[in-house]
PDB file of C-alpha atoms and ligand atoms in Angstrom:
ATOM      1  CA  UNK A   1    -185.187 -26.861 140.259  1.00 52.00           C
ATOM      2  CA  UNK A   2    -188.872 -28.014 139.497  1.00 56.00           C
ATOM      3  CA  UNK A   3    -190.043 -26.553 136.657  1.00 72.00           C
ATOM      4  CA  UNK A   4    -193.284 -23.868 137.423  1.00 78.00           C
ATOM      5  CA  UNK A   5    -193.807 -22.887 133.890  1.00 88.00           C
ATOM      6  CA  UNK A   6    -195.391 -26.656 133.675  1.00 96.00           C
ATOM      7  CA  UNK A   7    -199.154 -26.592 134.769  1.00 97.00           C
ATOM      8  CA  UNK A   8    -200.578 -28.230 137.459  1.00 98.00           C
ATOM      9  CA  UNK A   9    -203.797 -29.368 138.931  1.00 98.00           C
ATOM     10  CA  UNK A  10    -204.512 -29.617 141.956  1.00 98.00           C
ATOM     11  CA  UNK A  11    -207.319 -31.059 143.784  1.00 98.00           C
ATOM     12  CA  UNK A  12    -207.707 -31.577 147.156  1.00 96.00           C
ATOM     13  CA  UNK A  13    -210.411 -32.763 149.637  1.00 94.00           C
ATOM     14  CA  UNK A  14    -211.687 -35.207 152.212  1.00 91.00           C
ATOM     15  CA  UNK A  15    -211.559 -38.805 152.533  1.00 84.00           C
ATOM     16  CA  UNK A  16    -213.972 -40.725 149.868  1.00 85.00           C
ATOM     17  CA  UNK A  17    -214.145 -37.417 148.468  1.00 90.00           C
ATOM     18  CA  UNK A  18    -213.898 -39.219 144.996  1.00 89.00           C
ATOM     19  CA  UNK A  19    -210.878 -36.838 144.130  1.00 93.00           C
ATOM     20  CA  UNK A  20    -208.844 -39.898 143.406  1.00 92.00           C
ATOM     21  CA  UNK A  21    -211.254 -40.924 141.069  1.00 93.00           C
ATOM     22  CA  UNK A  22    -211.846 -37.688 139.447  1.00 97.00           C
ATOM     23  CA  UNK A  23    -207.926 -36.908 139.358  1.00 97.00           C
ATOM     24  CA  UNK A  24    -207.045 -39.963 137.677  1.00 96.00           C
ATOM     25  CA  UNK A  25    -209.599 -39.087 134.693  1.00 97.00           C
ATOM     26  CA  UNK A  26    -208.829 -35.483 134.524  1.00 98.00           C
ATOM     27  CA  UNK A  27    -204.624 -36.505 134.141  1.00 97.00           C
ATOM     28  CA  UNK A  28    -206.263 -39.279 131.057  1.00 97.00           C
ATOM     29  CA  UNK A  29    -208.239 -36.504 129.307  1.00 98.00           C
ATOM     30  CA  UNK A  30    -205.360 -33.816 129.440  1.00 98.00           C
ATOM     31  CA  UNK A  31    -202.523 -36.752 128.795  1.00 97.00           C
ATOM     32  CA  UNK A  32    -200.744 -35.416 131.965  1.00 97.00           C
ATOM     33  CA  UNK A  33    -199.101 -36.754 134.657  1.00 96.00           C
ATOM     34  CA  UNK A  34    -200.420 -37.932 137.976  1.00 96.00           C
ATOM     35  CA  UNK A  35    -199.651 -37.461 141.339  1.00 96.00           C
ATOM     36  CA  UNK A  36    -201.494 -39.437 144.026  1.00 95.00           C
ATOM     37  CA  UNK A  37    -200.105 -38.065 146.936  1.00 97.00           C
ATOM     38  CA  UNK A  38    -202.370 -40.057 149.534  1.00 95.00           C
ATOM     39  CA  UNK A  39    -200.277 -43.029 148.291  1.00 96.00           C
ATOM     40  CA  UNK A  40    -196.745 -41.432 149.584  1.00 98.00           C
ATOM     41  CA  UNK A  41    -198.157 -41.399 152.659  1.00 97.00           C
ATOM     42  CA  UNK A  42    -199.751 -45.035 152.723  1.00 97.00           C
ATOM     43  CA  UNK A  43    -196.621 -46.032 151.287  1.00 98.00           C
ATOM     44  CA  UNK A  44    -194.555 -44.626 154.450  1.00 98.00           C
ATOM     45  CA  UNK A  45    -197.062 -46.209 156.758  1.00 98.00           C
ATOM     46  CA  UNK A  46    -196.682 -49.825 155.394  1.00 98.00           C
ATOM     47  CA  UNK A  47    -193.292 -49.772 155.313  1.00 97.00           C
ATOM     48  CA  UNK A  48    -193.468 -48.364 159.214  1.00 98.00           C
ATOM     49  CA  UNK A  49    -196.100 -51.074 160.165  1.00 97.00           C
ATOM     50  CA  UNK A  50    -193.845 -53.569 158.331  1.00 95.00           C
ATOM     51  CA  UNK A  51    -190.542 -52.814 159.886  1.00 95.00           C
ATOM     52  CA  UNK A  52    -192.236 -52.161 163.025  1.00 97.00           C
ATOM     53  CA  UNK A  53    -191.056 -48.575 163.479  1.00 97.00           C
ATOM     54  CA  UNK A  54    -192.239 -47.582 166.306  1.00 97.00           C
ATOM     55  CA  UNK A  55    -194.757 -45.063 165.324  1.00 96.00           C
ATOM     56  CA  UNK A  56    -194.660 -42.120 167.842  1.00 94.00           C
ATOM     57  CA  UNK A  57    -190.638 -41.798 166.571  1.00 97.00           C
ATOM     58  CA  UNK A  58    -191.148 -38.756 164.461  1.00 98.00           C
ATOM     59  CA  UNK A  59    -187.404 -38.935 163.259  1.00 98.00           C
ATOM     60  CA  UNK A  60    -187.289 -42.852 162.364  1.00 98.00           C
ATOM     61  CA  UNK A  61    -190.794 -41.988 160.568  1.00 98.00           C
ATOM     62  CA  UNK A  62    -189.425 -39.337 158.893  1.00 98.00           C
ATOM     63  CA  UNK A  63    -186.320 -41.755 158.232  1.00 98.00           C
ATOM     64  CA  UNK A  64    -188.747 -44.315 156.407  1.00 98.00           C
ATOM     65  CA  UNK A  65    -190.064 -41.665 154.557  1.00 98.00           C
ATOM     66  CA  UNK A  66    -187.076 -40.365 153.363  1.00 97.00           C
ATOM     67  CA  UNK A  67    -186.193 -43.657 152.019  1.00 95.00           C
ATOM     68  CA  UNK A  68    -188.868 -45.162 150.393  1.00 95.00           C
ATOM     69  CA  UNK A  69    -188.313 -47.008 147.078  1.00 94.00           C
ATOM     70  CA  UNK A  70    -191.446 -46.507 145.175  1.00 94.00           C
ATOM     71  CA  UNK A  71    -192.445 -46.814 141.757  1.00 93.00           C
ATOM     72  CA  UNK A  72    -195.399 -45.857 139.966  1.00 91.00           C
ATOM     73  CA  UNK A  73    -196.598 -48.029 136.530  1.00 87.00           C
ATOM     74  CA  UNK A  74    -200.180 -48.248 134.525  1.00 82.00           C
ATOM     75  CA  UNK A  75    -202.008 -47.639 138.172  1.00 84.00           C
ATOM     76  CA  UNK A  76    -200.068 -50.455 139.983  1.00 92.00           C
ATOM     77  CA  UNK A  77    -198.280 -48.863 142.793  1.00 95.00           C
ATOM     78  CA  UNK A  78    -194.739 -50.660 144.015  1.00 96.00           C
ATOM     79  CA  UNK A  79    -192.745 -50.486 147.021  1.00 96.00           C
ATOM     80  CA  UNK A  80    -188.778 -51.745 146.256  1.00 93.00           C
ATOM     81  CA  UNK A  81    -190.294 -54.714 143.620  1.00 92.00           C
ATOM     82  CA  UNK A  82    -193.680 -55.697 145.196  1.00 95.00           C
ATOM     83  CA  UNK A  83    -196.837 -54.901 144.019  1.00 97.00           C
ATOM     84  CA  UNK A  84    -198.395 -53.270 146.978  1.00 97.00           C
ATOM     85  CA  UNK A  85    -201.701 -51.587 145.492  1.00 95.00           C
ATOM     86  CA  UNK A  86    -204.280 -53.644 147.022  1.00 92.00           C
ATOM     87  CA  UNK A  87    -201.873 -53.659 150.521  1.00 95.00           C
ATOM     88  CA  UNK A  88    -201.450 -49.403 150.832  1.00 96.00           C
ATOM     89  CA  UNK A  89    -205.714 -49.459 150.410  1.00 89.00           C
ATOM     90  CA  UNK A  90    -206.392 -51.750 153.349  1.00 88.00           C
ATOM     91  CA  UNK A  91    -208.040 -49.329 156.234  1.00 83.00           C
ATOM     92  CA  UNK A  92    -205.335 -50.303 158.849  1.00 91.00           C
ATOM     93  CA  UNK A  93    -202.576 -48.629 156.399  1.00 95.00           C
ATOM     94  CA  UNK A  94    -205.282 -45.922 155.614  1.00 90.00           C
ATOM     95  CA  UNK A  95    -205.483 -44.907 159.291  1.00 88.00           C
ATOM     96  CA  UNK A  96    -201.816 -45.048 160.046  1.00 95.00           C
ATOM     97  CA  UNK A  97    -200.976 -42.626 157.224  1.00 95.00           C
ATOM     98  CA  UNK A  98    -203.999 -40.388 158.105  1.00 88.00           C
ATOM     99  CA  UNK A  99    -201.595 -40.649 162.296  1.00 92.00           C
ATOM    100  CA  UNK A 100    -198.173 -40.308 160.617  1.00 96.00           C
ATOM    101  CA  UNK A 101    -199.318 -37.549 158.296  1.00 94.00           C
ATOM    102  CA  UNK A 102    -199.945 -34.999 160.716  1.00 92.00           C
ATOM    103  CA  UNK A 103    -195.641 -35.389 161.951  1.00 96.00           C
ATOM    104  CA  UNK A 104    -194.351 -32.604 160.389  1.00 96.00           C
ATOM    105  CA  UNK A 105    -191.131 -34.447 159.683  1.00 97.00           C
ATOM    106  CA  UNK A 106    -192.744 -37.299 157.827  1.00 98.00           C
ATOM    107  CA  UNK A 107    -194.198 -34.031 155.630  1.00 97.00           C
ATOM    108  CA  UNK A 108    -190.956 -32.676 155.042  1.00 97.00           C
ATOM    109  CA  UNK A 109    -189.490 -35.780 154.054  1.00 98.00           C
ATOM    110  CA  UNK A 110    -191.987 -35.976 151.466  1.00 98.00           C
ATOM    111  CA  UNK A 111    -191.852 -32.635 149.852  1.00 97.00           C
ATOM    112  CA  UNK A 112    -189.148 -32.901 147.759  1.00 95.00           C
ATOM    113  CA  UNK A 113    -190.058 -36.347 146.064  1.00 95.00           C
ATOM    114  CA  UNK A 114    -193.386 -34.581 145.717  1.00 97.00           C
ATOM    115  CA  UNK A 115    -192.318 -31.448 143.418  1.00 96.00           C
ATOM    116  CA  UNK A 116    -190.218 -33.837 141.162  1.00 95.00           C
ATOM    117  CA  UNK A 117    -193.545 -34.696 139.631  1.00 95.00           C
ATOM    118  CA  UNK A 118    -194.485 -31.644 138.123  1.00 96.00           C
ATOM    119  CA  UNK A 119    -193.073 -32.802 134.493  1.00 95.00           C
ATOM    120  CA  UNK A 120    -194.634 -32.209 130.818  1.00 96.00           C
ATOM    121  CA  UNK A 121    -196.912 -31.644 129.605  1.00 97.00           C
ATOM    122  CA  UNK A 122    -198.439 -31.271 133.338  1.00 98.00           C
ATOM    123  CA  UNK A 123    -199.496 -32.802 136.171  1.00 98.00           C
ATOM    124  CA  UNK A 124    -202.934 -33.481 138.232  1.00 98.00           C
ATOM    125  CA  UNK A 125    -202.240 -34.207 141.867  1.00 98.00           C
ATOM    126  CA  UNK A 126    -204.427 -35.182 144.383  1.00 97.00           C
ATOM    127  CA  UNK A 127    -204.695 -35.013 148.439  1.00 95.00           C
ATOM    128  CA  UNK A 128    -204.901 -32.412 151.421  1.00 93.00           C
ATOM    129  CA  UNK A 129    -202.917 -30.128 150.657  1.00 95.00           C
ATOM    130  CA  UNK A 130    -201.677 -29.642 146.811  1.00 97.00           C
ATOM    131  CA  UNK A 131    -203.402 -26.500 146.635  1.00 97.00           C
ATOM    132  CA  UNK A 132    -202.384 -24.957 149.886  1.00 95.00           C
ATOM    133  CA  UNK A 133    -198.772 -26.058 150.297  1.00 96.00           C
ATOM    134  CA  UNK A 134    -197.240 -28.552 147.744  1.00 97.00           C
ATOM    135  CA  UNK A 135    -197.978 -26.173 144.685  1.00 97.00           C
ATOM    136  CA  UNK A 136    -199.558 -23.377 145.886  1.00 96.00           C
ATOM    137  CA  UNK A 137    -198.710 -21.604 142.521  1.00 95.00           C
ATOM    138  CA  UNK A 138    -201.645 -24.231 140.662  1.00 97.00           C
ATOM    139  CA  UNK A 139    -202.652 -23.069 137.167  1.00 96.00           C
ATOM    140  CA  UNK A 140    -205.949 -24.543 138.646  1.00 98.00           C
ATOM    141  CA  UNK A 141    -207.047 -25.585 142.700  1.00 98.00           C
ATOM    142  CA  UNK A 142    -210.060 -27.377 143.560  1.00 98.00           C
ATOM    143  CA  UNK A 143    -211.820 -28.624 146.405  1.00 96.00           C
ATOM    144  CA  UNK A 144    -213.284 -31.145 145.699  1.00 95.00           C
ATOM    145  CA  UNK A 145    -216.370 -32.424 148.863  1.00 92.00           C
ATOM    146  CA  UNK A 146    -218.989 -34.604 149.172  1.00 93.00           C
ATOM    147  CA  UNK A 147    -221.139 -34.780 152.861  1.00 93.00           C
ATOM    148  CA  UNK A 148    -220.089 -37.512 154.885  1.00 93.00           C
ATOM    149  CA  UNK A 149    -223.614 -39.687 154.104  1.00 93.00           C
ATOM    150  CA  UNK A 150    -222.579 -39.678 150.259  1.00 94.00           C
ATOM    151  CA  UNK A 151    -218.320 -40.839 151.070  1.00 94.00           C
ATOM    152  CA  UNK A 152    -219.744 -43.617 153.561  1.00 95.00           C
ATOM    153  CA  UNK A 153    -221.977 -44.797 150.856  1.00 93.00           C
ATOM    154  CA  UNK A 154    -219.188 -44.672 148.132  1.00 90.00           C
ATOM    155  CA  UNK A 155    -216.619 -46.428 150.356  1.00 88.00           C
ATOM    156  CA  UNK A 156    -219.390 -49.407 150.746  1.00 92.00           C
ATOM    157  CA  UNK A 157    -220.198 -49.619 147.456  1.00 90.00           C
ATOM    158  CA  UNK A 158    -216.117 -49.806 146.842  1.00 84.00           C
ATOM    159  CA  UNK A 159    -215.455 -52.400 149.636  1.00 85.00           C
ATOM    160  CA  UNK A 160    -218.282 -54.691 148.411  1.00 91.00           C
ATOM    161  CA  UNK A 161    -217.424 -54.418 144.773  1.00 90.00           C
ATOM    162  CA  UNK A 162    -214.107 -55.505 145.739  1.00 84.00           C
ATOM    163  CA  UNK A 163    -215.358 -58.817 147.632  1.00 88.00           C
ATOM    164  CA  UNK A 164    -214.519 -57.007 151.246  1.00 83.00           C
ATOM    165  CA  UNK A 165    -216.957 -57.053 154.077  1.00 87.00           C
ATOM    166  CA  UNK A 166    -218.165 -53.573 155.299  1.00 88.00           C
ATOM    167  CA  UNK A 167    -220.351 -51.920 158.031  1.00 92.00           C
ATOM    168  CA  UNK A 168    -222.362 -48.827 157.003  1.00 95.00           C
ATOM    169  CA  UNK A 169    -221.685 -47.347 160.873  1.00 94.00           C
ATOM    170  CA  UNK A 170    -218.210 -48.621 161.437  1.00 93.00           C
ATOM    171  CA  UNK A 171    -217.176 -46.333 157.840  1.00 92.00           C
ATOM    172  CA  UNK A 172    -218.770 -43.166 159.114  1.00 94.00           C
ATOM    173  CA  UNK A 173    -217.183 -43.142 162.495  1.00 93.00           C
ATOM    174  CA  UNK A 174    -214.216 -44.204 160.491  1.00 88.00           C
ATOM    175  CA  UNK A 175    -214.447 -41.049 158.086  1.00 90.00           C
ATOM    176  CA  UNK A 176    -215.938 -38.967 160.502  1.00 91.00           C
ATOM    177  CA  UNK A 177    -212.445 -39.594 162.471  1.00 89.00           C
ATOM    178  CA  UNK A 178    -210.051 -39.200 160.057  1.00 85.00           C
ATOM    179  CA  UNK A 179    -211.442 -36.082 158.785  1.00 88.00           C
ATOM    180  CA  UNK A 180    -211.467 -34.308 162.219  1.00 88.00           C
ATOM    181  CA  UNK A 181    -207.239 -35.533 162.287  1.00 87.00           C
ATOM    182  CA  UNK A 182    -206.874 -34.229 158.884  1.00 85.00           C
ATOM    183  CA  UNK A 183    -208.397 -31.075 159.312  1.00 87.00           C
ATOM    184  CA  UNK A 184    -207.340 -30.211 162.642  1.00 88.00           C
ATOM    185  CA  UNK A 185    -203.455 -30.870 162.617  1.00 85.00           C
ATOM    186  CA  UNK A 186    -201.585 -28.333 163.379  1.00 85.00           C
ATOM    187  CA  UNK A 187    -199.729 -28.789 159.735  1.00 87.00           C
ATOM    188  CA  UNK A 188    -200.538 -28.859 156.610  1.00 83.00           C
ATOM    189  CA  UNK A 189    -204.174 -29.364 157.718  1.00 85.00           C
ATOM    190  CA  UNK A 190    -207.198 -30.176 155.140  1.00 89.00           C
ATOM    191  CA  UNK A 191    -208.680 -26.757 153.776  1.00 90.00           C
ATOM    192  CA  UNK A 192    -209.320 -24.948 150.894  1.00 93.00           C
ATOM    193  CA  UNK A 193    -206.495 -22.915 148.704  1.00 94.00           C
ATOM    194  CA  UNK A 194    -206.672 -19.758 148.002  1.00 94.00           C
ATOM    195  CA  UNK A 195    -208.493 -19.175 144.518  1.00 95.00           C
ATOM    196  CA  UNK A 196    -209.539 -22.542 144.936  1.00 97.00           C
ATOM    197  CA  UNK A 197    -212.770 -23.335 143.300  1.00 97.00           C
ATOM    198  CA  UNK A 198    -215.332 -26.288 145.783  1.00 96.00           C
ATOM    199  CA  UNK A 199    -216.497 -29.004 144.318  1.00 96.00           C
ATOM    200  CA  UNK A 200    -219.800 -30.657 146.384  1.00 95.00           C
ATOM    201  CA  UNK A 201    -220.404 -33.989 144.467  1.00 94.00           C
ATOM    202  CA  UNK A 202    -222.987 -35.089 146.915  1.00 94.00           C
ATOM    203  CA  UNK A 203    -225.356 -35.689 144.098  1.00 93.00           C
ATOM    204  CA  UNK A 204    -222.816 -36.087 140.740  1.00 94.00           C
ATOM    205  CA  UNK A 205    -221.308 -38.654 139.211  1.00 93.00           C
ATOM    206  CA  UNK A 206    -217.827 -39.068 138.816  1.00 93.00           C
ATOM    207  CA  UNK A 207    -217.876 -38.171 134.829  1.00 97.00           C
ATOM    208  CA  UNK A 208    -220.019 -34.939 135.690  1.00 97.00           C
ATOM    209  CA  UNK A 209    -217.310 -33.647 138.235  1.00 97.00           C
ATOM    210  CA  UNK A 210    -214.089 -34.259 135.977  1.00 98.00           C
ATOM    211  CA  UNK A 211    -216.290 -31.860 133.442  1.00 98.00           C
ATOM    212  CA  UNK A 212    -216.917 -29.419 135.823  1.00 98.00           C
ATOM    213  CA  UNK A 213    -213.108 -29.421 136.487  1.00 98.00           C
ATOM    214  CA  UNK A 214    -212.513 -29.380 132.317  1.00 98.00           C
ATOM    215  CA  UNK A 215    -214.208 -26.868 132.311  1.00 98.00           C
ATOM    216  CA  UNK A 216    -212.847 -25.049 134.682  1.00 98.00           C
ATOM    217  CA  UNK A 217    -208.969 -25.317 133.448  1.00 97.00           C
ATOM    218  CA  UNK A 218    -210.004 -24.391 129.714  1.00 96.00           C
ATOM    219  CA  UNK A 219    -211.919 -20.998 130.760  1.00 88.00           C
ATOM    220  CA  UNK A 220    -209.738 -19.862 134.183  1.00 75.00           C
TER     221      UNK A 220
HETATM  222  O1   DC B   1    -206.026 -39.658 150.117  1.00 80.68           O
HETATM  223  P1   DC B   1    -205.766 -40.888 150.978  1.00 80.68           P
HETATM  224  O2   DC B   1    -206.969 -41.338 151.754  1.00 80.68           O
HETATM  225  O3   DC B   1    -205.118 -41.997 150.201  1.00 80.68           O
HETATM  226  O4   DC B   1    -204.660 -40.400 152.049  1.00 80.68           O
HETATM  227  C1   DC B   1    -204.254 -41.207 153.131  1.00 80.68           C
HETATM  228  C2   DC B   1    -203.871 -40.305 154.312  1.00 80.68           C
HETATM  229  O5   DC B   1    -202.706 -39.536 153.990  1.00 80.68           O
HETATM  230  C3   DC B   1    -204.942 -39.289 154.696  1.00 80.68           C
HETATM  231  O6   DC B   1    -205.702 -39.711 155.799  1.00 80.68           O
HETATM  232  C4   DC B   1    -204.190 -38.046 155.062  1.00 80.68           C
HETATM  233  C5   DC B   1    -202.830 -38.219 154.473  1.00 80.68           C
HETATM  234  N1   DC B   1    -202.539 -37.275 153.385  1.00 80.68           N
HETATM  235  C6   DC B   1    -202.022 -36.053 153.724  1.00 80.68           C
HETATM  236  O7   DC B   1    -201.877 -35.763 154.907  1.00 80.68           O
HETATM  237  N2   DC B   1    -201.635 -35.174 152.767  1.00 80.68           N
HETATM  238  C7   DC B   1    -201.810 -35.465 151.465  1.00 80.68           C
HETATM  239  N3   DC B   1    -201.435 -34.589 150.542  1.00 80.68           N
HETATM  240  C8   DC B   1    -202.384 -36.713 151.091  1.00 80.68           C
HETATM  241  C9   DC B   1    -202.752 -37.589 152.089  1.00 80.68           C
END
């Protein structure tokens, strides 16, 4: 049985949100453990797009999901012995996962693997729903937004940095998109918790937002 005594953090919110970004520094300050959820579900899709499940088979989805061999080690992200962290960020991968994420039997597959992160001292975790379904029991629950202008522009500024081409117009449709299929599937869709406290970084930084969430989990 997963352990609820340990604490956990959850914060959820939108694509190029910066949550992954603001998770991963929150877990370093408090020395606790991190869960990047958005990654389970990449890591489904590439494995689907590899094997070339076909993916309107819920069950076979739910099937690769089930059986993933994944490993997480200093930010480097593995599927069975192959570095795949640059491969579960490409868009194509990003767009299946956003598809297969709304089966509720890919979900379900994932749950378990999910909870059997929450391990001391604690654990931040990160994606749509953390808050509202994963641990809905959070010490802590953010939302953590930013309007869809200020992701676009963050998502350039990522895909340049990283020697990739990008289009200013093709990224907003391409948020716009995924954000109307994450927040309006029928399960597990992208919303607030309950209790949980919103976070609009439109106009912070990265550092300003993990002290605002500090903050938060010292005074409740
Ligand atoms: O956070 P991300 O962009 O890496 O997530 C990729 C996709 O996975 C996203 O479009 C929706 C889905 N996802 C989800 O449905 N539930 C989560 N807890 C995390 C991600």
């Amino acid at each position: 049985m997963p352990n609820t005594n340990i604490p956990v953090i959850t914060i959820d919110g939108p694509t190029a949100s910066g949550k992954g970004t603001v998770a991963h520094k929150v877990a370093d300050r408090l020395g606790f453990h991190l869960l990047d959820s958005g990654a389970l579900y990449r890591l489904t899709a590439l494995s689907a797009l590899r094997r070339g499940t076909d993916l309107r088979d819920e069950h076979a989805l739910a099937k690769v999901a089930e059986h993933l061999t994944i490993r997480f080690h200093g930010g480097h992200v593995y599927l069975g012995t192959e570095e795949v962290s640059n491969a579960i960020r490409e868009e194509e991968v990003g767009n299946t996962a956003s598809k297969i994420a709304a089966l509720p039997g890919v979900r379900q597959a994932l749950y378990g693997l999910q909870l059997s992160f929450r391990q001391t001292p604690g654990l931040v975790a990160d994606g749509r729903d953390m808050g509202t379904v994963i641990f809905p029991g959070a010490q802590l629950k953010v939302f953590l937004t930013a309007s869809v202008e200020a992701r676009a522009q963050r998502r350039y500024k990522q895909l340049i940095d990283k020697g990739f081409s990008a289009n200013m117009d093709d990224l907003l449709a391409d948020l716009q998109s995924r954000d109307a299929r994450d927040t309006q599937r029928a399960v597990a869709p992208l919303m607030p918790a309950e209790g949980a406290h919103i976070l609009d970084t439109s106009q912070m930084t990265a550092d300003e937002a993990v002290e605002q969430v500090l903050a938060w989990y010292a005074h409740p």
